[in-house]
Amino acid sequence: MNTIRNSAAAAFAAASLFGGTAYADGVVNIYTYRQPALIQPVLDAFTADTGIKTEVLFLDKGLEERVQSEGTNSPVDVIMTVDISRLTKAKEAGITQALVDDVVNAEIPAEYRDPEGHWFGLTKRARVVYASKDRVKDTAITYADLADPKWKGKICIRSGQHDYNLALFSAAIEHWGPEKTEEWMKGLKANLAKKPDGGDRPQAGAIFAGECDIALGNTYYVGLMRTNEKEPQEKEWGNAINVIFPTFENGKTHVNISGAALAKNAPNRDNAVKLLQFLASDKAQQIYAEKNYEYPVEPGLEPSAEVKSFGELNADTLSLSEVASHRKEASEMVDRVGLDDGPSS
């Protein structure tokens, strides 16, 4: 009985954050890990097309636990998040439901969809090398090259336990197997210029400051830095680097996604499905690509001019659900190697 009361109380508290409109007609409620400013343009376009209003609750952590605590009374209809691990975590937490929809499946390639329909990708981003324009003359670098002693003391990365790096390491395990990946990770550790810290953008800042020559980062951060009129320092960081698309032996570059899922107990299910269909559409994907410097997941759609200037992306076609299956193994490997301890003395 206490569990039911607590669940109802949690759901009521969540609904109240939407100003009392959570269960109104013509509304779809969204919980998101994505910054609201990044998704608002596409949500505005959805409302303009359909007349359905969107209510957004941004959380920087604990989304899955919150929905679980709200239980069957949860007001959330659609979950929007970043990284394959968070999408699979939502499914494993039992807070999503399968949506096998012809419209969505026609637009989104199978490698960017859950095989059982619990989530699908909206945009993709590549995990690339940021390289100093002044000090790096290489125009091609493979992921394997990051363990080459020629880069000793010249590489910066954020924590190896961050979702973006774990996804890359998980892809490496799928490509190379665990033994080769662990040897490679030891080489990467030996080549670090300093202890991993910060986000992707500060890695570009470290290159600008001369602390390292190359770093790992996501493509969209480069576009955000180079066009950041509010932070001139970040523009300097973005303009100090070139983007190099590293590859595995198949000649392809690791990509990750932002994505969405239909909430298990969506009270406005029909509206939620309409939103998910819209998010999979050419129109929504193009808005994302232009505003957020990400790549559309739908084949044939073009990225923004800024992203095109990085060069051509030949995206890996590994199933992201297979990549996600190695996440725990990759995380344990990071600890075993001591990657986050920084370079060996």
XYZ file of C-alpha atoms in Angstrom:
345
model
C 0.000 0.000 0.000
C 2.838 2.413 0.836
C 4.440 1.647 -2.529
C 1.220 2.552 -4.334
C 0.836 5.777 -2.332
C 4.485 6.734 -2.970
C 4.108 6.026 -6.673
C 0.974 8.127 -6.921
C 2.600 10.960 -4.976
C 5.653 10.912 -7.242
C 3.451 10.967 -10.334
C 1.332 13.822 -8.950
C 4.475 15.831 -8.201
C 5.736 15.246 -11.735
C 2.408 16.188 -13.298
C 2.314 19.410 -11.287
C 5.583 20.475 -12.912
C 3.693 20.631 -16.205
C 1.348 23.274 -14.829
C -1.643 20.961 -14.569
C -1.707 20.154 -18.302
C -0.051 16.727 -18.128
C -3.273 14.821 -18.754
C -5.010 17.413 -20.951
C -6.114 16.653 -24.495
C -3.723 17.770 -27.209
C -0.577 17.406 -25.097
C 2.470 15.133 -25.119
C 4.775 15.011 -22.076
C 8.508 14.540 -22.500
C 11.239 13.654 -20.019
C 14.672 14.353 -21.450
C 18.378 14.210 -20.716
C 18.909 16.583 -23.645
C 19.185 20.282 -22.927
C 15.769 21.827 -23.737
C 17.312 24.410 -26.077
C 18.608 21.591 -28.282
C 15.221 19.959 -28.778
C 12.894 22.984 -28.679
C 13.175 23.890 -32.397
C 11.979 20.452 -33.473
C 9.236 20.391 -30.824
C 8.024 23.810 -32.006
C 7.833 22.447 -35.564
C 5.821 19.452 -34.326
C 3.318 21.710 -32.569
C 3.031 23.935 -35.641
C 2.256 20.888 -37.813
C -0.102 19.046 -35.472
C -1.454 21.506 -32.922
C -0.280 19.149 -30.176
C 1.513 20.975 -27.369
C 4.671 19.616 -25.770
C 5.535 19.740 -22.075
C 9.204 19.127 -21.284
C 10.918 18.093 -18.062
C 14.720 18.211 -18.253
C 16.722 15.987 -15.904
C 20.511 15.836 -15.732
C 20.422 12.509 -13.868
C 18.072 9.910 -12.438
C 15.497 9.900 -15.235
C 15.043 6.133 -15.167
C 14.682 5.996 -11.401
C 12.173 8.839 -11.454
C 9.907 7.123 -13.967
C 10.144 3.878 -12.009
C 9.109 5.657 -8.801
C 6.125 7.258 -10.552
C 4.900 3.843 -11.656
C 1.689 3.393 -13.615
C 0.613 6.968 -12.852
C 3.648 8.532 -14.523
C 2.741 11.473 -16.796
C 5.640 10.881 -19.186
C 4.753 9.917 -22.758
C 8.106 10.139 -24.551
C 11.652 9.760 -23.257
C 14.379 11.591 -25.191
C 18.013 10.978 -24.369
C 21.558 10.688 -25.670
C 23.889 7.710 -26.002
C 23.059 4.119 -26.749
C 23.739 3.085 -23.143
C 21.022 5.383 -21.784
C 18.524 4.119 -24.332
C 19.244 0.500 -23.447
C 19.220 1.381 -19.740
C 15.704 2.794 -20.117
C 14.577 -0.428 -21.766
C 16.248 -2.584 -19.105
C 14.645 -0.468 -16.372
C 11.232 -1.408 -17.746
C 10.116 2.176 -18.383
C 9.606 1.872 -22.165
C 7.209 -0.054 -24.358
C 7.693 -1.550 -27.799
C 6.537 0.483 -30.782
C 6.600 -1.402 -34.058
C 5.555 1.379 -36.391
C 5.739 1.299 -40.183
C 6.389 5.043 -40.425
C 9.301 4.974 -37.987
C 10.782 1.766 -39.390
C 10.659 3.112 -42.944
C 12.679 6.187 -41.958
C 15.209 4.820 -39.437
C 17.791 2.166 -40.478
C 17.716 -1.064 -38.485
C 21.162 -0.497 -36.924
C 19.778 2.611 -35.202
C 16.669 0.890 -33.802
C 16.105 -1.515 -30.946
C 15.346 -4.944 -32.464
C 12.205 -5.124 -30.296
C 11.100 -1.552 -30.983
C 11.804 -0.017 -27.564
C 13.914 2.883 -28.876
C 15.186 4.439 -32.083
C 17.846 6.946 -33.067
C 17.069 10.541 -33.975
C 20.528 11.867 -34.797
C 24.024 10.489 -34.881
C 27.389 11.902 -33.909
C 30.841 10.546 -34.687
C 33.577 9.949 -32.096
C 36.505 11.616 -33.835
C 39.990 12.984 -33.317
C 40.429 16.670 -32.620
C 43.879 17.560 -34.008
C 45.928 20.718 -33.556
C 46.018 22.732 -36.760
C 49.473 24.018 -35.845
C 51.202 20.870 -34.624
C 49.590 17.876 -36.327
C 50.276 17.332 -40.003
C 48.558 13.930 -40.195
C 45.370 13.888 -42.228
C 44.420 10.286 -41.401
C 44.514 8.524 -38.030
C 42.951 5.166 -37.184
C 41.576 4.226 -33.783
C 44.415 1.708 -33.531
C 46.922 4.547 -34.106
C 45.949 6.119 -30.780
C 48.098 3.469 -29.095
C 51.115 4.196 -31.319
C 54.084 5.448 -29.232
C 54.493 8.356 -31.680
C 51.643 10.013 -29.723
C 53.214 9.509 -26.297
C 52.372 12.467 -24.073
C 50.203 14.053 -26.783
C 46.641 12.756 -26.245
C 43.854 14.236 -24.109
C 40.531 12.575 -23.289
C 37.653 12.950 -20.861
C 37.027 10.143 -18.380
C 37.152 6.683 -19.853
C 34.019 5.919 -17.836
C 31.978 8.543 -19.635
C 29.213 7.103 -21.805
C 30.723 8.477 -25.036
C 34.080 6.792 -24.454
C 32.514 3.577 -23.156
C 30.505 3.336 -26.368
C 33.706 3.673 -28.418
C 35.508 1.086 -26.299
C 32.494 -1.227 -26.606
C 32.637 -0.874 -30.388
C 36.350 -1.726 -30.242
C 35.546 -4.900 -28.306
C 33.011 -5.862 -30.971
C 35.585 -5.234 -33.729
C 38.767 -6.506 -32.092
C 37.757 -8.733 -29.218
C 38.543 -8.046 -25.543
C 42.237 -9.044 -25.507
C 43.298 -6.793 -28.376
C 41.138 -3.955 -27.063
C 42.743 -4.140 -23.630
C 46.249 -4.032 -25.113
C 45.191 -1.056 -27.193
C 43.748 0.701 -24.152
C 47.055 0.247 -22.312
C 48.792 1.946 -25.235
C 46.250 4.767 -25.193
C 46.848 5.257 -21.468
C 50.610 5.394 -22.017
C 50.099 8.134 -24.619
C 48.002 10.430 -22.453
C 49.324 13.912 -21.793
C 47.491 14.171 -18.477
C 44.850 12.566 -16.305
C 41.471 12.405 -18.083
C 39.045 15.109 -16.994
C 36.438 17.583 -18.206
C 34.108 17.258 -21.170
C 34.797 17.096 -24.899
C 35.029 20.841 -25.412
C 37.767 21.305 -22.766
C 39.843 18.737 -24.682
C 39.879 21.184 -27.596
C 40.797 23.876 -25.070
C 43.747 21.768 -23.916
C 44.924 21.471 -27.519
C 44.610 25.246 -27.938
C 46.674 25.712 -24.754
C 49.386 23.361 -26.019
C 48.783 20.709 -23.355
C 48.241 18.006 -25.984
C 48.133 17.641 -29.764
C 45.149 15.369 -30.313
C 42.012 14.416 -28.373
C 38.870 12.332 -28.673
C 35.586 14.204 -28.995
C 32.176 14.195 -30.634
C 31.665 15.984 -33.938
C 28.757 18.204 -32.875
C 30.822 19.938 -30.192
C 33.058 21.340 -32.933
C 30.091 23.016 -34.603
C 28.835 24.335 -31.267
C 32.262 25.755 -30.405
C 32.924 27.379 -33.769
C 29.547 29.132 -33.767
C 29.475 30.111 -30.085
C 29.051 33.892 -30.128
C 28.531 34.052 -26.357
C 31.857 32.382 -25.488
C 34.644 33.747 -27.719
C 37.121 31.446 -25.979
C 35.256 28.403 -27.251
C 35.359 29.802 -30.791
C 39.132 29.941 -30.449
C 39.198 26.326 -29.270
C 37.035 25.137 -32.150
C 39.033 27.029 -34.730
C 42.331 25.688 -33.352
C 41.527 22.106 -34.337
C 40.913 19.988 -37.404
C 38.491 17.070 -37.365
C 39.962 13.722 -38.385
C 37.633 10.750 -38.831
C 39.451 7.760 -37.314
C 38.449 4.323 -38.551
C 38.474 0.678 -37.619
C 39.902 -1.884 -40.028
C 36.644 -1.820 -41.993
C 37.350 1.804 -42.898
C 34.416 3.109 -40.883
C 34.084 5.568 -37.988
C 32.282 4.857 -34.705
C 29.004 6.721 -34.273
C 26.608 7.107 -31.368
C 23.067 8.488 -31.321
C 20.530 10.625 -29.590
C 17.210 8.840 -29.448
C 13.679 8.512 -28.181
C 11.387 5.900 -26.703
C 7.683 5.495 -25.969
C 7.143 5.483 -22.197
C 5.669 2.309 -20.755
C 2.611 3.968 -19.211
C 2.199 6.895 -21.617
C -1.148 8.536 -20.746
C -1.259 10.332 -24.113
C -0.114 7.390 -26.230
C -1.660 8.482 -29.531
C -0.033 11.914 -29.288
C 3.243 10.285 -28.281
C 3.213 8.062 -31.367
C 2.540 11.101 -33.552
C 5.544 12.834 -31.999
C 7.787 9.811 -32.525
C 6.665 9.568 -36.153
C 7.424 13.259 -36.595
C 10.863 12.908 -34.978
C 11.669 10.178 -37.503
C 10.614 12.371 -40.436
C 12.845 14.167 -42.929
C 11.662 17.534 -41.624
C 12.587 16.876 -37.998
C 15.891 15.251 -38.873
C 16.857 18.227 -41.012
C 16.025 20.678 -38.210
C 18.198 18.678 -35.816
C 21.034 18.574 -38.323
C 20.995 22.330 -38.884
C 20.511 23.472 -35.301
C 22.646 20.957 -33.369
C 25.442 20.079 -35.823
C 24.538 16.399 -35.738
C 24.072 13.916 -38.576
C 20.620 12.700 -39.609
C 20.194 8.956 -39.130
C 18.079 8.708 -42.254
C 20.170 7.899 -45.358
C 20.110 10.567 -48.016
C 19.648 13.576 -45.748
C 22.470 16.099 -45.595
C 24.224 17.502 -42.512
C 24.688 21.247 -42.112
C 27.306 23.155 -44.105
C 29.440 23.470 -40.967
C 29.413 19.713 -40.410
C 30.128 19.060 -44.079
C 33.261 21.169 -43.693
C 34.672 18.545 -41.306
C 34.996 16.050 -44.167
C 33.133 12.910 -45.144
C 31.785 10.565 -42.492
C 31.769 6.870 -43.362
C 29.708 5.668 -40.401
C 30.200 2.242 -38.883
C 27.206 -0.005 -39.479
C 27.577 -2.086 -36.323
C 24.249 -2.615 -34.623
C 24.240 -0.239 -31.659
C 22.407 -2.821 -29.569
C 25.430 -5.099 -30.088
C 27.771 -2.268 -29.125
C 25.740 -1.631 -25.965
C 26.042 -5.286 -24.967
C 29.769 -4.742 -24.254
C 29.319 -1.688 -22.015
C 29.871 -3.466 -18.688
C 32.920 -5.238 -20.095
C 34.319 -1.946 -21.372
C 33.752 -0.214 -18.023
C 35.538 -3.003 -16.140
C 38.394 -2.792 -18.632
C 38.810 0.960 -18.027
C 39.179 0.268 -14.305
C 41.482 -2.710 -14.797
C 43.805 -0.751 -17.091
C 43.636 2.317 -14.842
C 42.888 4.588 -17.780
C 41.450 7.337 -15.596
C 44.612 7.381 -13.469
C 46.405 9.077 -16.328
C 49.684 8.224 -18.079
C 52.149 5.858 -16.511
C 55.131 7.463 -14.839
